[in-house]
PDB file of C-alpha atoms in Angstrom:
ATOM      1  CA  ARG A  19      64.812 225.848 263.463  1.00 53.00           C
ATOM      2  CA  LYS A  20      66.092 222.431 264.436  1.00 64.00           C
ATOM      3  CA  GLU A  21      67.051 220.077 261.638  1.00 88.00           C
ATOM      4  CA  VAL A  22      65.011 217.137 262.875  1.00 92.00           C
ATOM      5  CA  GLU A  23      62.141 217.728 265.261  1.00 93.00           C
ATOM      6  CA  GLN A  24      60.226 215.194 267.278  1.00 93.00           C
ATOM      7  CA  ASP A  25      57.747 215.352 270.115  1.00 88.00           C
ATOM      8  CA  PRO A  26      59.844 214.145 273.075  1.00 87.00           C
ATOM      9  CA  GLY A  27      56.868 212.648 274.918  1.00 87.00           C
ATOM     10  CA  PRO A  28      56.788 210.623 277.040  1.00 90.00           C
ATOM     11  CA  PHE A  29      53.927 208.739 275.535  1.00 93.00           C
ATOM     12  CA  ASN A  30      52.292 206.408 278.054  1.00 94.00           C
ATOM     13  CA  VAL A  31      50.090 203.866 276.306  1.00 94.00           C
ATOM     14  CA  PRO A  32      48.544 200.586 277.429  1.00 94.00           C
ATOM     15  CA  GLU A  33      49.801 197.314 276.088  1.00 95.00           C
ATOM     16  CA  GLY A  34      48.021 196.371 272.893  1.00 95.00           C
ATOM     17  CA  ALA A  35      47.353 199.961 271.845  1.00 95.00           C
ATOM     18  CA  THR A  36      48.338 201.536 268.557  1.00 95.00           C
ATOM     19  CA  VAL A  37      50.613 204.542 268.788  1.00 95.00           C
ATOM     20  CA  ALA A  38      52.048 206.898 266.181  1.00 94.00           C
ATOM     21  CA  PHE A  39      55.006 209.265 266.222  1.00 91.00           C
ATOM     22  CA  ASN A  40      55.763 212.107 263.891  1.00 93.00           C
ATOM     23  CA  CYS A  41      58.923 213.819 262.860  1.00 95.00           C
ATOM     24  CA  THR A  42      59.704 216.795 260.632  1.00 95.00           C
ATOM     25  CA  TYR A  43      62.979 217.661 258.967  1.00 94.00           C
ATOM     26  CA  SER A  44      64.146 220.999 257.683  1.00 93.00           C
ATOM     27  CA  ASN A  45      66.577 220.121 254.909  1.00 89.00           C
ATOM     28  CA  SER A  46      64.655 219.507 251.709  1.00 88.00           C
ATOM     29  CA  ALA A  47      67.777 217.944 250.191  1.00 85.00           C
ATOM     30  CA  SER A  48      67.634 215.064 252.667  1.00 86.00           C
ATOM     31  CA  GLN A  49      67.937 211.770 250.884  1.00 83.00           C
ATOM     32  CA  SER A  50      67.364 208.953 253.295  1.00 87.00           C
ATOM     33  CA  PHE A  51      65.331 208.492 256.413  1.00 91.00           C
ATOM     34  CA  PHE A  52      65.271 206.046 259.264  1.00 92.00           C
ATOM     35  CA  TRP A  53      63.727 205.204 262.551  1.00 95.00           C
ATOM     36  CA  TYR A  54      66.148 203.995 265.195  1.00 94.00           C
ATOM     37  CA  ARG A  55      65.322 202.631 268.593  1.00 95.00           C
ATOM     38  CA  GLN A  56      67.432 203.496 271.608  1.00 94.00           C
ATOM     39  CA  ASP A  57      67.103 201.784 274.960  1.00 94.00           C
ATOM     40  CA  CYS A  58      68.294 203.488 278.106  1.00 89.00           C
ATOM     41  CA  ARG A  59      72.097 203.792 278.190  1.00 85.00           C
ATOM     42  CA  LYS A  60      72.460 201.826 274.970  1.00 91.00           C
ATOM     43  CA  GLU A  61      73.441 202.633 271.429  1.00 92.00           C
ATOM     44  CA  PRO A  62      70.783 203.301 268.765  1.00 92.00           C
ATOM     45  CA  LYS A  63      69.678 200.332 266.726  1.00 91.00           C
ATOM     46  CA  LEU A  64      68.089 200.528 263.329  1.00 90.00           C
ATOM     47  CA  LEU A  65      64.380 199.814 263.456  1.00 94.00           C
ATOM     48  CA  MET A  66      63.550 200.479 259.840  1.00 92.00           C
ATOM     49  CA  SER A  67      64.346 202.610 256.858  1.00 90.00           C
ATOM     50  CA  VAL A  68      61.626 204.876 255.541  1.00 91.00           C
ATOM     51  CA  TYR A  69      60.735 204.889 251.854  1.00 84.00           C
ATOM     52  CA  SER A  70      58.592 207.264 249.864  1.00 84.00           C
ATOM     53  CA  SER A  71      56.139 204.505 249.112  1.00 85.00           C
ATOM     54  CA  GLY A  72      55.769 203.681 252.783  1.00 86.00           C
ATOM     55  CA  ASN A  73      56.913 200.427 254.275  1.00 91.00           C
ATOM     56  CA  GLU A  74      55.792 197.946 256.831  1.00 94.00           C
ATOM     57  CA  ASP A  75      57.702 195.499 259.002  1.00 94.00           C
ATOM     58  CA  GLY A  76      55.448 193.399 261.164  1.00 96.00           C
ATOM     59  CA  ARG A  77      53.714 195.686 263.640  1.00 97.00           C
ATOM     60  CA  PHE A  78      55.670 198.731 262.472  1.00 97.00           C
ATOM     61  CA  THR A  79      54.708 200.990 259.582  1.00 96.00           C
ATOM     62  CA  ALA A  80      56.756 203.969 258.432  1.00 96.00           C
ATOM     63  CA  GLN A  81      55.697 206.668 256.007  1.00 95.00           C
ATOM     64  CA  LEU A  82      57.457 209.563 254.356  1.00 95.00           C
ATOM     65  CA  ASN A  83      55.913 212.713 252.940  1.00 93.00           C
ATOM     66  CA  ARG A  84      58.616 214.595 251.069  1.00 92.00           C
ATOM     67  CA  ALA A  85      56.380 217.517 250.157  1.00 92.00           C
ATOM     68  CA  SER A  86      55.642 218.207 253.820  1.00 93.00           C
ATOM     69  CA  GLN A  87      59.060 216.972 255.009  1.00 94.00           C
ATOM     70  CA  TYR A  88      57.335 214.720 257.449  1.00 93.00           C
ATOM     71  CA  ILE A  89      58.024 211.165 258.620  1.00 95.00           C
ATOM     72  CA  SER A  90      55.819 208.941 260.725  1.00 95.00           C
ATOM     73  CA  LEU A  91      56.074 205.681 262.605  1.00 96.00           C
ATOM     74  CA  LEU A  92      53.060 203.598 263.584  1.00 96.00           C
ATOM     75  CA  ILE A  93      53.268 200.762 266.091  1.00 96.00           C
ATOM     76  CA  ARG A  94      50.321 198.383 266.267  1.00 97.00           C
ATOM     77  CA  ASP A  95      49.494 195.981 269.067  1.00 96.00           C
ATOM     78  CA  SER A  96      52.197 197.488 271.249  1.00 96.00           C
ATOM     79  CA  LYS A  97      54.197 195.209 273.537  1.00 97.00           C
ATOM     80  CA  LEU A  98      55.906 195.965 276.821  1.00 97.00           C
ATOM     81  CA  SER A  99      59.194 195.430 275.016  1.00 97.00           C
ATOM     82  CA  ASP A 100      58.425 198.337 272.703  1.00 97.00           C
ATOM     83  CA  SER A 101      59.169 200.744 275.567  1.00 97.00           C
ATOM     84  CA  ALA A 102      62.155 202.757 274.372  1.00 96.00           C
ATOM     85  CA  THR A 103      63.123 206.042 272.796  1.00 95.00           C
ATOM     86  CA  TYR A 104      62.456 206.236 269.075  1.00 96.00           C
ATOM     87  CA  LEU A 105      64.833 208.386 267.082  1.00 94.00           C
ATOM     88  CA  CYS A 106      63.949 209.979 263.780  1.00 94.00           C
ATOM     89  CA  VAL A 107      67.114 210.079 261.701  1.00 91.00           C
ATOM     90  CA  VAL A 108      67.889 211.810 258.432  1.00 90.00           C
ATOM     91  CA  ASN A 109      70.816 211.596 256.058  1.00 85.00           C
ATOM     92  CA  THR A 110      71.233 214.676 253.910  1.00 75.00           C
ATOM     93  CA  GLY A 111      73.854 213.268 251.620  1.00 65.00           C
ATOM     94  CA  GLY A 112      75.371 209.924 250.803  1.00 59.00           C
ATOM     95  CA  GLY A 113      76.218 207.453 253.485  1.00 59.00           C
ATOM     96  CA  ALA A 114      79.548 209.098 254.176  1.00 61.00           C
ATOM     97  CA  ASP A 115      78.038 212.282 255.567  1.00 69.00           C
ATOM     98  CA  GLY A 116      76.897 211.051 258.926  1.00 76.00           C
ATOM     99  CA  LEU A 117      73.392 211.158 260.271  1.00 83.00           C
ATOM    100  CA  THR A 118      71.261 213.872 261.837  1.00 88.00           C
ATOM    101  CA  PHE A 119      69.234 212.690 264.798  1.00 90.00           C
ATOM    102  CA  GLY A 120      66.087 213.995 266.363  1.00 92.00           C
ATOM    103  CA  LYS A 121      66.010 214.124 270.150  1.00 90.00           C
ATOM    104  CA  GLY A 122      63.795 211.105 270.225  1.00 92.00           C
ATOM    105  CA  THR A 123      60.311 210.263 271.413  1.00 94.00           C
ATOM    106  CA  HIS A 124      60.106 208.363 274.650  1.00 94.00           C
ATOM    107  CA  LEU A 125      57.501 205.597 274.637  1.00 95.00           C
ATOM    108  CA  ILE A 126      56.323 203.767 277.745  1.00 95.00           C
ATOM    109  CA  ILE A 127      54.051 200.767 277.296  1.00 96.00           C
ATOM    110  CA  GLN A 128      52.067 200.041 280.420  1.00 95.00           C
ATOM    111  CA  PRO A 129      50.765 196.596 281.362  1.00 94.00           C
TER     112      PRO A 129
ATOM    113  CA  GLY B  24      73.915 193.586 261.327  1.00 63.00           C
ATOM    114  CA  ALA B  25      77.517 194.649 261.633  1.00 68.00           C
ATOM    115  CA  VAL B  26      79.524 193.899 264.739  1.00 85.00           C
ATOM    116  CA  VAL B  27      81.087 196.916 266.388  1.00 91.00           C
ATOM    117  CA  SER B  28      82.923 196.907 269.684  1.00 94.00           C
ATOM    118  CA  GLN B  29      83.786 199.883 271.804  1.00 95.00           C
ATOM    119  CA  HIS B  30      85.940 200.040 274.908  1.00 95.00           C
ATOM    120  CA  PRO B  31      85.728 200.931 277.658  1.00 95.00           C
ATOM    121  CA  SER B  32      81.984 200.692 278.261  1.00 94.00           C
ATOM    122  CA  TRP B  33      82.212 203.306 280.939  1.00 93.00           C
ATOM    123  CA  VAL B  34      84.951 205.286 282.599  1.00 95.00           C
ATOM    124  CA  ILE B  35      85.152 207.664 285.498  1.00 94.00           C
ATOM    125  CA  CYS B  36      88.170 209.951 285.538  1.00 94.00           C
ATOM    126  CA  LYS B  37      89.377 213.030 287.293  1.00 94.00           C
ATOM    127  CA  SER B  38      89.349 216.439 285.737  1.00 95.00           C
ATOM    128  CA  GLY B  39      92.509 217.139 283.762  1.00 95.00           C
ATOM    129  CA  THR B  40      93.249 213.558 282.785  1.00 95.00           C
ATOM    130  CA  SER B  41      92.975 212.078 279.302  1.00 95.00           C
ATOM    131  CA  VAL B  42      90.804 209.166 278.271  1.00 96.00           C
ATOM    132  CA  LYS B  43      91.154 207.008 275.168  1.00 96.00           C
ATOM    133  CA  ILE B  44      88.134 205.267 273.666  1.00 96.00           C
ATOM    134  CA  GLU B  45      88.616 202.462 271.159  1.00 96.00           C
ATOM    135  CA  CYS B  46      86.177 201.478 268.459  1.00 95.00           C
ATOM    136  CA  ARG B  47      86.575 198.367 266.351  1.00 93.00           C
ATOM    137  CA  SER B  48      84.529 197.152 263.421  1.00 89.00           C
ATOM    138  CA  LEU B  49      84.846 193.402 263.737  1.00 87.00           C
ATOM    139  CA  ASP B  50      83.358 192.090 260.521  1.00 82.00           C
ATOM    140  CA  PHE B  51      83.869 194.767 257.908  1.00 77.00           C
ATOM    141  CA  GLN B  52      86.364 197.396 256.904  1.00 83.00           C
ATOM    142  CA  ALA B  53      85.407 200.887 257.953  1.00 85.00           C
ATOM    143  CA  THR B  54      86.677 203.403 255.464  1.00 85.00           C
ATOM    144  CA  THR B  55      84.913 206.102 257.440  1.00 89.00           C
ATOM    145  CA  MET B  56      84.331 206.435 261.157  1.00 91.00           C
ATOM    146  CA  PHE B  57      81.807 208.766 262.709  1.00 92.00           C
ATOM    147  CA  TRP B  58      82.060 209.802 266.331  1.00 95.00           C
ATOM    148  CA  TYR B  59      78.935 210.999 268.074  1.00 94.00           C
ATOM    149  CA  ARG B  60      78.206 212.136 271.587  1.00 95.00           C
ATOM    150  CA  GLN B  61      74.953 212.306 273.464  1.00 94.00           C
ATOM    151  CA  PHE B  62      74.333 214.423 276.525  1.00 92.00           C
ATOM    152  CA  PRO B  63      71.490 213.402 278.866  1.00 87.00           C
ATOM    153  CA  LYS B  64      68.063 213.890 277.305  1.00 82.00           C
ATOM    154  CA  GLN B  65      69.660 215.204 274.140  1.00 86.00           C
ATOM    155  CA  SER B  66      70.013 213.810 270.646  1.00 86.00           C
ATOM    156  CA  LEU B  67      73.145 212.236 269.294  1.00 89.00           C
ATOM    157  CA  MET B  68      75.373 214.901 267.825  1.00 91.00           C
ATOM    158  CA  LEU B  69      78.027 214.213 265.222  1.00 91.00           C
ATOM    159  CA  MET B  70      81.399 215.289 266.550  1.00 94.00           C
ATOM    160  CA  ALA B  71      83.769 214.322 263.792  1.00 93.00           C
ATOM    161  CA  THR B  72      84.254 212.207 260.698  1.00 91.00           C
ATOM    162  CA  SER B  73      87.477 210.427 259.921  1.00 90.00           C
ATOM    163  CA  ASN B  74      88.605 208.519 256.880  1.00 86.00           C
ATOM    164  CA  GLU B  75      91.230 205.837 257.243  1.00 83.00           C
ATOM    165  CA  GLY B  76      94.670 207.319 256.954  1.00 80.00           C
ATOM    166  CA  SER B  77      93.456 210.909 256.851  1.00 82.00           C
ATOM    167  CA  LYS B  78      92.924 213.677 259.355  1.00 86.00           C
ATOM    168  CA  ALA B  79      89.498 213.888 260.911  1.00 91.00           C
ATOM    169  CA  THR B  80      86.975 216.544 260.000  1.00 91.00           C
ATOM    170  CA  TYR B  81      85.357 218.134 263.038  1.00 94.00           C
ATOM    171  CA  GLU B  82      81.901 219.589 263.321  1.00 92.00           C
ATOM    172  CA  GLN B  83      81.493 223.197 264.290  1.00 91.00           C
ATOM    173  CA  GLY B  84      82.031 223.742 267.969  1.00 92.00           C
ATOM    174  CA  VAL B  85      84.090 220.597 268.511  1.00 94.00           C
ATOM    175  CA  GLU B  86      87.702 221.308 269.445  1.00 93.00           C
ATOM    176  CA  LYS B  87      90.056 219.216 267.366  1.00 92.00           C
ATOM    177  CA  ASP B  88      92.901 219.621 269.855  1.00 94.00           C
ATOM    178  CA  LYS B  89      90.726 218.366 272.666  1.00 96.00           C
ATOM    179  CA  PHE B  90      89.184 215.395 270.908  1.00 96.00           C
ATOM    180  CA  LEU B  91      91.999 213.587 269.137  1.00 95.00           C
ATOM    181  CA  ILE B  92      90.905 211.032 266.585  1.00 94.00           C
ATOM    182  CA  ASN B  93      93.144 208.408 265.101  1.00 91.00           C
ATOM    183  CA  HIS B  94      91.891 206.164 262.307  1.00 89.00           C
ATOM    184  CA  ALA B  95      95.039 204.298 261.450  1.00 81.00           C
ATOM    185  CA  SER B  96      93.430 201.128 260.168  1.00 89.00           C
ATOM    186  CA  LEU B  97      90.199 200.014 258.547  1.00 88.00           C
ATOM    187  CA  THR B  98      89.086 198.231 261.693  1.00 90.00           C
ATOM    188  CA  LEU B  99      90.214 200.516 264.484  1.00 92.00           C
ATOM    189  CA  SER B 100      89.611 204.130 265.396  1.00 93.00           C
ATOM    190  CA  THR B 101      90.348 205.864 268.674  1.00 95.00           C
ATOM    191  CA  LEU B 102      88.994 208.992 270.275  1.00 96.00           C
ATOM    192  CA  THR B 103      91.094 210.580 272.999  1.00 96.00           C
ATOM    193  CA  VAL B 104      89.503 213.153 275.235  1.00 96.00           C
ATOM    194  CA  THR B 105      92.431 215.249 276.422  1.00 96.00           C
ATOM    195  CA  SER B 106      92.425 217.215 279.654  1.00 95.00           C
ATOM    196  CA  ALA B 107      88.883 216.130 280.359  1.00 95.00           C
ATOM    197  CA  HIS B 108      86.541 218.403 282.259  1.00 96.00           C
ATOM    198  CA  PRO B 109      83.152 217.686 283.851  1.00 96.00           C
ATOM    199  CA  GLU B 110      81.373 219.245 280.865  1.00 95.00           C
ATOM    200  CA  ASP B 111      82.906 216.510 278.700  1.00 96.00           C
ATOM    201  CA  SER B 112      80.887 213.927 280.602  1.00 96.00           C
ATOM    202  CA  SER B 113      78.732 212.316 277.962  1.00 96.00           C
ATOM    203  CA  PHE B 114      77.894 209.136 276.073  1.00 96.00           C
ATOM    204  CA  TYR B 115      80.356 208.716 273.206  1.00 97.00           C
ATOM    205  CA  ILE B 116      79.343 206.435 270.343  1.00 96.00           C
ATOM    206  CA  CYS B 117      81.303 205.412 267.292  1.00 95.00           C
ATOM    207  CA  SER B 118      79.755 204.449 263.994  1.00 92.00           C
ATOM    208  CA  PRO B 119      81.881 202.780 261.328  1.00 89.00           C
ATOM    209  CA  TYR B 120      80.838 203.034 257.722  1.00 84.00           C
ATOM    210  CA  SER B 121      82.141 200.788 254.979  1.00 76.00           C
ATOM    211  CA  GLY B 122      80.500 202.412 252.022  1.00 68.00           C
ATOM    212  CA  VAL B 123      79.256 198.987 250.985  1.00 61.00           C
ATOM    213  CA  THR B 124      76.134 198.745 253.076  1.00 52.00           C
ATOM    214  CA  GLY B 125      74.586 201.829 251.575  1.00 55.00           C
ATOM    215  CA  TYR B 126      72.963 204.275 253.905  1.00 57.00           C
ATOM    216  CA  GLU B 127      72.521 201.962 256.845  1.00 67.00           C
ATOM    217  CA  GLN B 128      74.884 202.669 259.697  1.00 77.00           C
ATOM    218  CA  TYR B 129      75.696 200.667 262.758  1.00 83.00           C
ATOM    219  CA  PHE B 130      76.842 201.907 266.106  1.00 91.00           C
ATOM    220  CA  GLY B 131      79.215 200.789 268.773  1.00 93.00           C
ATOM    221  CA  PRO B 132      77.715 200.087 272.199  1.00 94.00           C
ATOM    222  CA  GLY B 133      78.945 203.449 273.448  1.00 95.00           C
ATOM    223  CA  THR B 134      81.256 204.672 276.177  1.00 96.00           C
ATOM    224  CA  ARG B 135      79.828 206.544 279.106  1.00 95.00           C
ATOM    225  CA  LEU B 136      82.395 209.061 280.339  1.00 96.00           C
ATOM    226  CA  THR B 137      82.038 210.738 283.702  1.00 95.00           C
ATOM    227  CA  VAL B 138      84.589 213.379 284.644  1.00 95.00           C
ATOM    228  CA  THR B 139      84.682 214.306 288.295  1.00 95.00           C
TER     229      THR B 139
END
């Protein structure tokens, strides 16, 4: 079983739509959770951290369900510039342990 | 966010040669450096972790004699791919960690290595 699993997509959605991604992780000892965005041939960039209480940043909402070991990302009013690969990322220890990445979900926003 | 530079951005080399990749954290001191690689359509995979002044710790399946890591200072780490082969072609990304920023990590812009 893979440590962090995501649906690879691609998800093709029209501009302005709302789209959600899911991610599951296998290590119940995981402590911190993130969504990163990666553009083609670029490094990952932090989109948002994910907290147990859920958090929102503009059009983006992230939620964590520890009991189900499940993380979600919701994008509202999608823009063309949201087209990218979204990586679900988990840290099982403190910050000095490195990160475990999902393969990413590829999102394509269509005009 | 933190400023991280990585050089070269891309390199094409012949099989059997060695390639050195530099990673610099420009605005903070990196006590720890993570090196990742990403094959096409795959996730980033942690290769090794190095602490300044210490030997690197390699993940299972990563040959320490092939991927030489030097972390001699708090702002510079290098990864040398020795005797490169086509299967080493990948996107190599460094990620310095200061221990101060908590769990958030930043990444270098990556080095795309193609071995012919």
